[in-house]
Every structure is written in structure tokens, then in C-alpha cells.
Coordinates of C-alpha atoms in Angstrom, one line a residue:
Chain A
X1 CA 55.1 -9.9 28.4
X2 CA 52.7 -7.4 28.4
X3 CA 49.5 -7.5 30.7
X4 CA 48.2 -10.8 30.7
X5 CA 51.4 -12.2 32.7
X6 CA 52.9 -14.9 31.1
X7 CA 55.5 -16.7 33.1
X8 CA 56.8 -19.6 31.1
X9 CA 58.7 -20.5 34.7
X10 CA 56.4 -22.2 36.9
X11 CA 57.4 -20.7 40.5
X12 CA 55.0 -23.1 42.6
X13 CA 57.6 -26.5 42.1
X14 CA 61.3 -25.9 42.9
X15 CA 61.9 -27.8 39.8
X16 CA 62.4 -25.4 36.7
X17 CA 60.0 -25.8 34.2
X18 CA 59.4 -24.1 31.1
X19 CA 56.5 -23.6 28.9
X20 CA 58.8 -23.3 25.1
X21 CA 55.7 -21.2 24.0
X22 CA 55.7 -18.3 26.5
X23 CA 59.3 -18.2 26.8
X24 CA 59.2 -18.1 22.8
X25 CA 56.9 -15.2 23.0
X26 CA 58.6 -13.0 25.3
X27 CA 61.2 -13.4 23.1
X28 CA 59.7 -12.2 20.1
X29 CA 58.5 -9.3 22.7
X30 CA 62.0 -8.1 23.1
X31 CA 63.1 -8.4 19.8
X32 CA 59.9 -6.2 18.7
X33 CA 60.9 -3.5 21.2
X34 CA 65.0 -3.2 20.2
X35 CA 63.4 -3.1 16.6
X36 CA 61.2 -0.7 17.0
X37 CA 63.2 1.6 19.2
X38 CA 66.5 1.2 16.9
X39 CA 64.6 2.8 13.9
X40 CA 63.2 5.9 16.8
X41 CA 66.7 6.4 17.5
X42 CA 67.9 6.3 14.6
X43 CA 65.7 9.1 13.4
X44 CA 66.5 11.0 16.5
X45 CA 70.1 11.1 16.1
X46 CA 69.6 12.0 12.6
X47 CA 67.6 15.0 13.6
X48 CA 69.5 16.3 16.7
X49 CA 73.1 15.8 14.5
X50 CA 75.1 13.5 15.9
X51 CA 78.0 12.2 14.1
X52 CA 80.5 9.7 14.2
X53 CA 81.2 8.0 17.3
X54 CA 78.4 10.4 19.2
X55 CA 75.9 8.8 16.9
X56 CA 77.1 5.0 18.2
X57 CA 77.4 5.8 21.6
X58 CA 73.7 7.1 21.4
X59 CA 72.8 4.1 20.3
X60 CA 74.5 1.9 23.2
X61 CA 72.8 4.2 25.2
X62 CA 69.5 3.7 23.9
X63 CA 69.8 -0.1 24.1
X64 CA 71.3 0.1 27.6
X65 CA 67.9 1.9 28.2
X66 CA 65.8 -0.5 26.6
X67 CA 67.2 -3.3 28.8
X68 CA 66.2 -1.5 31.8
X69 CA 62.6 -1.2 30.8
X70 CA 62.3 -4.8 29.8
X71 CA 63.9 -5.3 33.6
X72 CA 61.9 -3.8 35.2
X73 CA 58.8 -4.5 33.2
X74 CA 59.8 -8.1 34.0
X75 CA 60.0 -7.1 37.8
X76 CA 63.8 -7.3 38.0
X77 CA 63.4 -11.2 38.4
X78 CA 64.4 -12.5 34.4
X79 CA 64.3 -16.4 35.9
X80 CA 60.9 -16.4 36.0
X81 CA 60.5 -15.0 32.4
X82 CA 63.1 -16.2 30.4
X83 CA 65.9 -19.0 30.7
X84 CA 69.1 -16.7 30.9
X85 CA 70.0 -13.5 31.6
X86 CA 71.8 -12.3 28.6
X87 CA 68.7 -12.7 26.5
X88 CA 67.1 -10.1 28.1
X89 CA 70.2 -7.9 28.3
X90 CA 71.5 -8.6 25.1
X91 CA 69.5 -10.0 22.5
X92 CA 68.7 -7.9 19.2
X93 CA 71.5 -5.8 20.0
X94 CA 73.4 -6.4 16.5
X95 CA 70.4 -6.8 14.4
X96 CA 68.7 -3.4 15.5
X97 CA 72.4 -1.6 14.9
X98 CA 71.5 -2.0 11.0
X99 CA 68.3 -0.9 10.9
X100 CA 69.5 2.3 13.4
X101 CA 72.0 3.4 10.8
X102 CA 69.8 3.6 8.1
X103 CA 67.4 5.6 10.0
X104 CA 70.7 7.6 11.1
X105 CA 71.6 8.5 7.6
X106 CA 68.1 9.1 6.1
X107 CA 67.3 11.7 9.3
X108 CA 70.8 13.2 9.1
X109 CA 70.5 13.5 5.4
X110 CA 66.9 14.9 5.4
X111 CA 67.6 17.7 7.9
X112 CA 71.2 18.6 7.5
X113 CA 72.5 18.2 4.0
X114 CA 69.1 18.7 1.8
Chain B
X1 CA 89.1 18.5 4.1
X2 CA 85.8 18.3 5.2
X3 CA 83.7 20.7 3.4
X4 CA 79.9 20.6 3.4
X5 CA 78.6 20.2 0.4
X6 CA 75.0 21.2 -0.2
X7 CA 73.4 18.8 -2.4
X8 CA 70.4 19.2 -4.5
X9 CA 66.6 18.9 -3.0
X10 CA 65.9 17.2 -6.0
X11 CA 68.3 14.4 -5.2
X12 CA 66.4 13.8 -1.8
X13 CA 63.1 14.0 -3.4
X14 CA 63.9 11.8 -6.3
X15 CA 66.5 9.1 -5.2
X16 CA 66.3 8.8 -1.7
X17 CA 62.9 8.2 -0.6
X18 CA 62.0 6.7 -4.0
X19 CA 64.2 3.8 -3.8
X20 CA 63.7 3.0 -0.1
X21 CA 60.2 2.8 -1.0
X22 CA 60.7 0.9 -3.7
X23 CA 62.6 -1.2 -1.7
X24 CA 60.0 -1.7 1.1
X25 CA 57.2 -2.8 -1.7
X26 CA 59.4 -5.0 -3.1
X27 CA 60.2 -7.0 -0.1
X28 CA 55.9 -7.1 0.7
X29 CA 55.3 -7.8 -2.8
X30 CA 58.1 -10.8 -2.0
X31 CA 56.5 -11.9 1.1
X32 CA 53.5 -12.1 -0.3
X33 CA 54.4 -13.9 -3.4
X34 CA 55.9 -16.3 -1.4
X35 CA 52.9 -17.1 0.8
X36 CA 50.6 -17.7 -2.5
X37 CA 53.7 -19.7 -4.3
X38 CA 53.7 -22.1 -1.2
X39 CA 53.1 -25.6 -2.8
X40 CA 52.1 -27.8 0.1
X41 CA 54.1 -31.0 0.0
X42 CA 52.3 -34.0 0.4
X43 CA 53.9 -36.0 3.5
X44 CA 55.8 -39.1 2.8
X45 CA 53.8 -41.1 5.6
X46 CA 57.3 -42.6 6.7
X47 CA 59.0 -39.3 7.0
X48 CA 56.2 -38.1 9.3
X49 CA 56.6 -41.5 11.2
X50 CA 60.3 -40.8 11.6
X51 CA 58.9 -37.3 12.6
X52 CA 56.8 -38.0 15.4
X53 CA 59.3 -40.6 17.1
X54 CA 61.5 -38.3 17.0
X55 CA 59.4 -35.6 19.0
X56 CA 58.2 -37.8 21.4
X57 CA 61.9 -39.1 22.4
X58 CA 62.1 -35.2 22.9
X59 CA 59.8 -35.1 25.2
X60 CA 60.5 -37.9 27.5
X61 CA 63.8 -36.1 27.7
X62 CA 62.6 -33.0 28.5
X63 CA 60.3 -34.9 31.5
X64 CA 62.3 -37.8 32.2
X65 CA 62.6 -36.3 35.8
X66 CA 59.2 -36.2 36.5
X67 CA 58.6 -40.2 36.0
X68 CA 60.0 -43.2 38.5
X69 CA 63.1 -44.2 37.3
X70 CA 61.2 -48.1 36.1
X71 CA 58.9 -46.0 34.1
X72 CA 61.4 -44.5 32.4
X73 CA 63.8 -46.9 31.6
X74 CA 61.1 -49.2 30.4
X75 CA 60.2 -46.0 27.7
X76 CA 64.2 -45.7 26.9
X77 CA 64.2 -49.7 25.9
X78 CA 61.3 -49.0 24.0
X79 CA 63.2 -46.2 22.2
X80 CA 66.5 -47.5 22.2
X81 CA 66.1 -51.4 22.4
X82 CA 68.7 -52.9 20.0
X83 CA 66.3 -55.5 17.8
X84 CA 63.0 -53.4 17.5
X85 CA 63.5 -50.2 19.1
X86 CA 61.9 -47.5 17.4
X87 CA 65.0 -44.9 16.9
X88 CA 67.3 -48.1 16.4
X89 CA 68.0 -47.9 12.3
X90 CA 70.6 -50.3 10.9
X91 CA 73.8 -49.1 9.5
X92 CA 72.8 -50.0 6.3
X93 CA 69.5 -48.5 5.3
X94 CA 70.4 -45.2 5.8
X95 CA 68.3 -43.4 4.0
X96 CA 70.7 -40.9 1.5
X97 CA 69.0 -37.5 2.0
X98 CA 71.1 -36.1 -1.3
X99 CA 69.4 -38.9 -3.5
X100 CA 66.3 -38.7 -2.0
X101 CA 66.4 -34.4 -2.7
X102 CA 67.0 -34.7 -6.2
X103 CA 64.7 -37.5 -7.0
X104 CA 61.7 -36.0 -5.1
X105 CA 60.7 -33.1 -7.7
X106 CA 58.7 -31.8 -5.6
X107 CA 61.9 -30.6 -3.4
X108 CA 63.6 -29.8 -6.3
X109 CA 60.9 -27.2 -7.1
X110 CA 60.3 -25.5 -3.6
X111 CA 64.3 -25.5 -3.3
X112 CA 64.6 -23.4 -6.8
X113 CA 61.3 -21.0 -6.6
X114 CA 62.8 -19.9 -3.1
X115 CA 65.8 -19.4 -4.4
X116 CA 64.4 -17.4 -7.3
X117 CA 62.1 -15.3 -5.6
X118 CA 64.9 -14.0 -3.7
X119 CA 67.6 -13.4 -6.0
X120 CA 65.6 -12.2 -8.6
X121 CA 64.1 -8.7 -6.8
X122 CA 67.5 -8.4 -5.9
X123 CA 69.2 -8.5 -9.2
X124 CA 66.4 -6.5 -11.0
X125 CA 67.1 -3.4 -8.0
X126 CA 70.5 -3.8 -8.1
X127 CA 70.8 -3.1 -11.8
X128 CA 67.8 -0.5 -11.5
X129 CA 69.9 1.3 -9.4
X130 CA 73.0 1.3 -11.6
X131 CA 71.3 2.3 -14.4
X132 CA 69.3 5.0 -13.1
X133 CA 71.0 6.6 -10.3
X134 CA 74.9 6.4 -11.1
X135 CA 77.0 9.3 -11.5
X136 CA 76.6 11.6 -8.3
X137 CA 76.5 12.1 -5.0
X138 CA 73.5 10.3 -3.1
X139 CA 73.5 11.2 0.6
X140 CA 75.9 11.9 3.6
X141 CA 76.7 8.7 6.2
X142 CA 77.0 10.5 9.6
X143 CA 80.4 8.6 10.2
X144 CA 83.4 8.7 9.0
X145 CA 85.0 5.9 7.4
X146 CA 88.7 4.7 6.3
X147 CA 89.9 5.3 2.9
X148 CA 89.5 2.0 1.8
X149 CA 85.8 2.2 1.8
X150 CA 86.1 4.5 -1.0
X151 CA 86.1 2.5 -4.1
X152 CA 83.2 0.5 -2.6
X153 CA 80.8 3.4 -1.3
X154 CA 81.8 6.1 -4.2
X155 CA 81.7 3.8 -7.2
X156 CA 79.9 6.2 -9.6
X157 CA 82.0 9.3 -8.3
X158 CA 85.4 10.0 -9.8
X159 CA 86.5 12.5 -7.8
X160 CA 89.2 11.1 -5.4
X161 CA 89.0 14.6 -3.3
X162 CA 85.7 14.3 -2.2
X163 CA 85.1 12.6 1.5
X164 CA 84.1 9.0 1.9
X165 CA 81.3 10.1 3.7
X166 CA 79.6 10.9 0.6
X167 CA 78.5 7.8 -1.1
X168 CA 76.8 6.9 -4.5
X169 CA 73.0 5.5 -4.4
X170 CA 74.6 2.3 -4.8
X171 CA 75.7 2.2 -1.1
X172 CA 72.2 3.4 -0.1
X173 CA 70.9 0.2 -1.8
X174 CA 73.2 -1.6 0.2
X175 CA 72.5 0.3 3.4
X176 CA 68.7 0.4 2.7
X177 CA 68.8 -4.3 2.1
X178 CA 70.6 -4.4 5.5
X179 CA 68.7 -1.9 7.4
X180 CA 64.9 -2.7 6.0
X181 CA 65.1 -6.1 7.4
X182 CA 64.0 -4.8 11.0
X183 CA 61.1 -2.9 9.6
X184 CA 59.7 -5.6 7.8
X185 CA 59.9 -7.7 11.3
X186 CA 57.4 -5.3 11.9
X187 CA 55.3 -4.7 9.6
X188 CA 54.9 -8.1 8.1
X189 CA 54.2 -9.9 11.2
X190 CA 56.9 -11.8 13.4
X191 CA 57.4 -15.3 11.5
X192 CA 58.4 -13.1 7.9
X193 CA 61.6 -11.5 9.6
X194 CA 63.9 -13.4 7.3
X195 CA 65.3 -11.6 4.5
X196 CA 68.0 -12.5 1.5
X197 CA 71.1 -12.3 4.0
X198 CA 69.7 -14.9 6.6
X199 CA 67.8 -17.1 3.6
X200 CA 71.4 -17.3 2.4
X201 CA 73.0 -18.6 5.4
X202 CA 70.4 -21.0 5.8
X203 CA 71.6 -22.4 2.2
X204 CA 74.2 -24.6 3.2
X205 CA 72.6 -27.0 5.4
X206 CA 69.0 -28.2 4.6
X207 CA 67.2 -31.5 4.7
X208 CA 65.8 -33.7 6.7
X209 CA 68.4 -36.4 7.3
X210 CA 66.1 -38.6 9.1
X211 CA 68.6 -41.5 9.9
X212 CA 71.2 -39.1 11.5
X213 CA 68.8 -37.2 14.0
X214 CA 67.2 -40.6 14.7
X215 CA 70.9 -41.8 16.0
X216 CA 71.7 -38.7 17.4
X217 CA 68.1 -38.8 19.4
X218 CA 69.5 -42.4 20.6
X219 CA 72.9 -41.4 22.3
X220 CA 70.9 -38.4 23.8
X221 CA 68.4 -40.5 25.7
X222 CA 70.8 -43.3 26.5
X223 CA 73.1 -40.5 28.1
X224 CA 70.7 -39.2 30.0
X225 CA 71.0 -39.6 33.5
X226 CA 67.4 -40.4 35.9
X227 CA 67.1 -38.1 38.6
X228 CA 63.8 -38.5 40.4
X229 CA 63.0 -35.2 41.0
X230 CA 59.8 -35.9 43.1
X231 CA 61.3 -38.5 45.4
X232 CA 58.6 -37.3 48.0
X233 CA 55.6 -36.0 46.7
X234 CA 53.5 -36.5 49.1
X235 CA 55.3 -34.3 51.5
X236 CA 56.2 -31.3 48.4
X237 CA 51.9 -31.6 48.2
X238 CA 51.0 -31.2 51.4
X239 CA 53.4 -28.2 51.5
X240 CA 52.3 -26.6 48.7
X241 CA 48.6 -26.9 49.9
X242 CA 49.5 -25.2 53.1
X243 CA 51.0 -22.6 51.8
X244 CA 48.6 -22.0 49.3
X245 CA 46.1 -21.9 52.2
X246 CA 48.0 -19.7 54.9

């Protein structure tokens, strides 16, 4: 989304309209941010020593964080940046849950057992 | 029994990092191979044809709303039109996409060099791995996990005692193919996300089956129901303008 606002829904009609290119980029926005702050969790629960379950729920929580900065970096209205709520809530979710447990291990691993 | 076992430093030094970077070279070395290997495929001018129909059908779907309703169901007979309408295609000349896959080598040879470029890097690690680093105790997952796991994480350890949670450098391959995949959506740029897991799903259903989606476009457009959405766009103007000037 970033500075340069791109609104893909265009408020002026009351007809929704939807540019398929901005709406593809925000997307690719959100993804970009779960990704990258998977891996820094990952490595953070590694470090501090959580394990089992502690480790997942630090996760949910990161993600539940996440989603509220793309909220409100959206302004708390997600119809004018992207087609459905759930995207914004709960897309990436899965796919950043690999890349958090390798992070997980390899941090853990690093600082605890080595 | 959960004891902590303290492994050897020379273990993280040499097997851990080592094979994730490994791993992380391969896959650029991969992506970039793939880029140069691209053939471009010289378009079959009727494919494109059936292409661009197709796409423009789209979009007077997406905007049918926007148009009076004589406008647009003069562009739906055009489309639709049961002699010479453009996405009209006659039950018989269907074209078969199987035949028309196999006797295009060009296909034939995009279809196989994707497929080798990806199973070969993975083969070669695999078996890298086994060879090299079998035989002990890799790394600790931070979760515990049912004894079932065991024969799959623990392959190269034969001690029963020991706890799942430590696994054999085979499982860090494993953990390290499905957990790279977001770091190379980063690194490599946004379109090169796709690694051997998705490419694999993506297996099953492939080529363009031009007379299907041309049929399917049909019924879409001849559902579709006209709502003029502007009925009174004089009055939506001059609102618009006087908000805009307030």
C-alpha cells in the first residue's frame, strides 16, 4: 500500500469498481509482510526458548499483530483496499507457518543445544 | 525421559548451516537456470485469436453494467450469435488439447525441461544428504511430536530411547524445502515464489483447452443479467461536481 496510495476501489461512484492491478499489488504487499515477519519470529522464538505449544501460540500472536498493522495502515476501512475482508486478516497465514518453524528450529538449535 | 543432550559445535558448524545454504543456492541457481532455459514459443496465430476473444468477452462482463442494455446485448449476439458468433465453436471441431500437446514438440520440451529442472536439484540433495550426513543426531525441533514421527524424523538414528525431538539431517532437508520457500519469495522477487511443492500441484491440470473456455465464456455472458447501473447519469454528475466543489 505504502505511500503513494493506491486504492484499487474507486470511492467517487457508488458502484464498486476495481482496478485488478492495485488490488493485485496490495496483495503481494501483505504476503511480503507475513513472510518477512514469520522468518523474525521465528528467530525470536528461537532465541528467547520457547517450546512446544508456547512457540505456536507466539506465532498466532505475531500474525494476529501483523493484521492489525495492515488495518490500520489501510485506515481500518479494507473495502476500499481490497475485495474481502478475510484477505487482509487471513491471507499468508499457513504459508508463513513453514517458513516460521524453520527459523524456530535453526534459532533454538543455535542458542540452546550447540 | 527428556534429557538434554548437548551435541557437538561441529555438527552446527558443519551440517546445519552448510546445507541450508546449500539449499538456498540451489534454489537461485534453479531460478536462474530457468529464466535462461525459457524457450519462447512462437504463437499459433489461432490460439492467440482464441486468446483475445476470450479476454475481451471478459471484459464486457466485467462492465456490462456500465453500457445501455441495447449496447450490450447487440455485443452478447456478436459473441454468442448461434451461425457466426465468435465464441460459438461447433461440437465437432473441438480442438483435442492431448493430441495437440504431444504433437507440438515444442510443448513437449518446455513440459519435460520444467520438470527436470525441478526434480533433479532435488534428487541430487536428497541423496547428498544421505550420503553425507546419516548416522547422528542433527538438531533439536522445539516441539514435541507423537511417536509415530519417529521412524520418519530419526531415520539414521537407531536408538529407540532417544526423543523424537531429535531428528537426523534428513528431516532438516525436509524442514529446510518447506520452509525456504518464503525466503526465496523474497529474495528472488515476487513472481519466483513457486517452488517444487506448488509446481507439483500445478502438474495435473495444464493446457490451454481453447474450445472448453470458449463454451464456458458463452454460458457466462448469456447468464449474465443487464443491470444499468447509471440509469441517471446526469443527475449522479451534477452531484458529484457539487460535491467536489463544496
Amino acid at each position: 500500500m505504502g505511500s503513494s496510495e493506491k486504492r484499487p476501489k474507486d470511492a467517487m461512484n457508488d458502484i464498486p469498481t476495481f482496478s485488478a492491478e492495485n488490488l493485485q499489488n496490495n496483495l503481494k504487499v501483505i504476503q511480503n509482510s507475513r513472510t518477512f515477519l514469520s522468518i523474525i519470529a521465528g528467530v525470536l522464538a528461537g532465541i528467547i526458548g520457547f517450546t512446544g505449544l508456547t512457540g505456536f501460540v507466539f506465532y498466532f500472536v505475531v500474525m494476529l499483530i501483523t493484521s492489525v498493522g495492515l488495518m490500520a495502515k489501510a485506515g481500518f476501512s479494507a473495502d476500499l483496499y481490497f475485495d474481502s475482508w478475510n484477505r487482509v486478516l487471513f491471507d499468508g497465514f499457513l504459508g508463513g507457518l513453514m517458513s516460521f518453524v524453520l527459523f524456530w528450529t535453526f534459532a533454538y538449535d543455535l542458542v540452546h543445544i550447540f | 525421559m527428556a534429557e538434554d543432550l548437548v551435541l557437538d559445535t561441529a555438527i552446527r558448524d558443519w551440517v546445519l548451516i552448510p546445507l541450508s545454504v546449500v539449499m538456498v543456492l540451489i534454489g537461485i541457481l534453479r531460478y536462474f537456470v530457468s529464466k535462461l532455459m525459457r524457450s519462447s514459443p512462437t504463437p499459433d496465430a489461432k490460439m492467440v485469436k482464441e486468446g483475445q476473444v476470450i479476454i475481451r468477452a471478459r471484459s464486457l462482463k466485467f462492465g456490462a453494467n456500465f453500457i445501455p442494455p441495447r449496447s450490450f446485448r447487440t455485443r452478447r449476439s456478436y459473441f454468442s450469435n448461434e451461425e457466426n458468433g465468435l465464441l460459438h465453436v461447433p461440437k465437432g471441431e473441438g480442438s483435442n488439447p492431448q493430441a495437440q500437446m504431444f504433437s507440438d514438440p515444442n510443448m513437449a520440451m518446455d513440459m519435460m525441461k520444467k520438470n527436470l529442472s525441478m526434480i533433479i536439484p532435488q534428487t541430487l540433495t536428497f541423496a547428498f544428504v544421505n550420503f553425507f550426513f546419516s548416522g547422528f543426531v542433527a538438531a533439536k525441533i522445539p516441539f514435541p511430536l507423537t511417536q509415530r514421527f519417529r521412524s520418519m524424523l530419526q531415520n539414521g538414528i537407531d536408538l529407540s530411547t532417544v526423543d523424537v525431538s531429535y531428528v537426523s539431517s534428513r528431516s532438516w532437508y525436509f524442514l529446510n524445502l518447506f520452509g525456504l520457500r518464503g525466503l526465496f519469495s523474497l529474495i528472488l522477487g515476487d513472481e519466483n515464489a513457486i517452488d517444487d511443492t506448488q509446481r507439483m500441484m500445478q502438474m495435473g491440470g495444464f493446457g490451454f483447452d481453447a474450445s472448453k473456455s470458449l463454451s464456458a465464456e458463452k454460458d457466462g455472458l448469456d447468464i449474465l443479467q443487464h443491470e444499468w447501473a447509471l440509469p441517471r447519469f446526469e443527475q449522479r454528475a451534477e452531484s458529484v461536481l457539487r460535491k467536489l466543489v463544496k
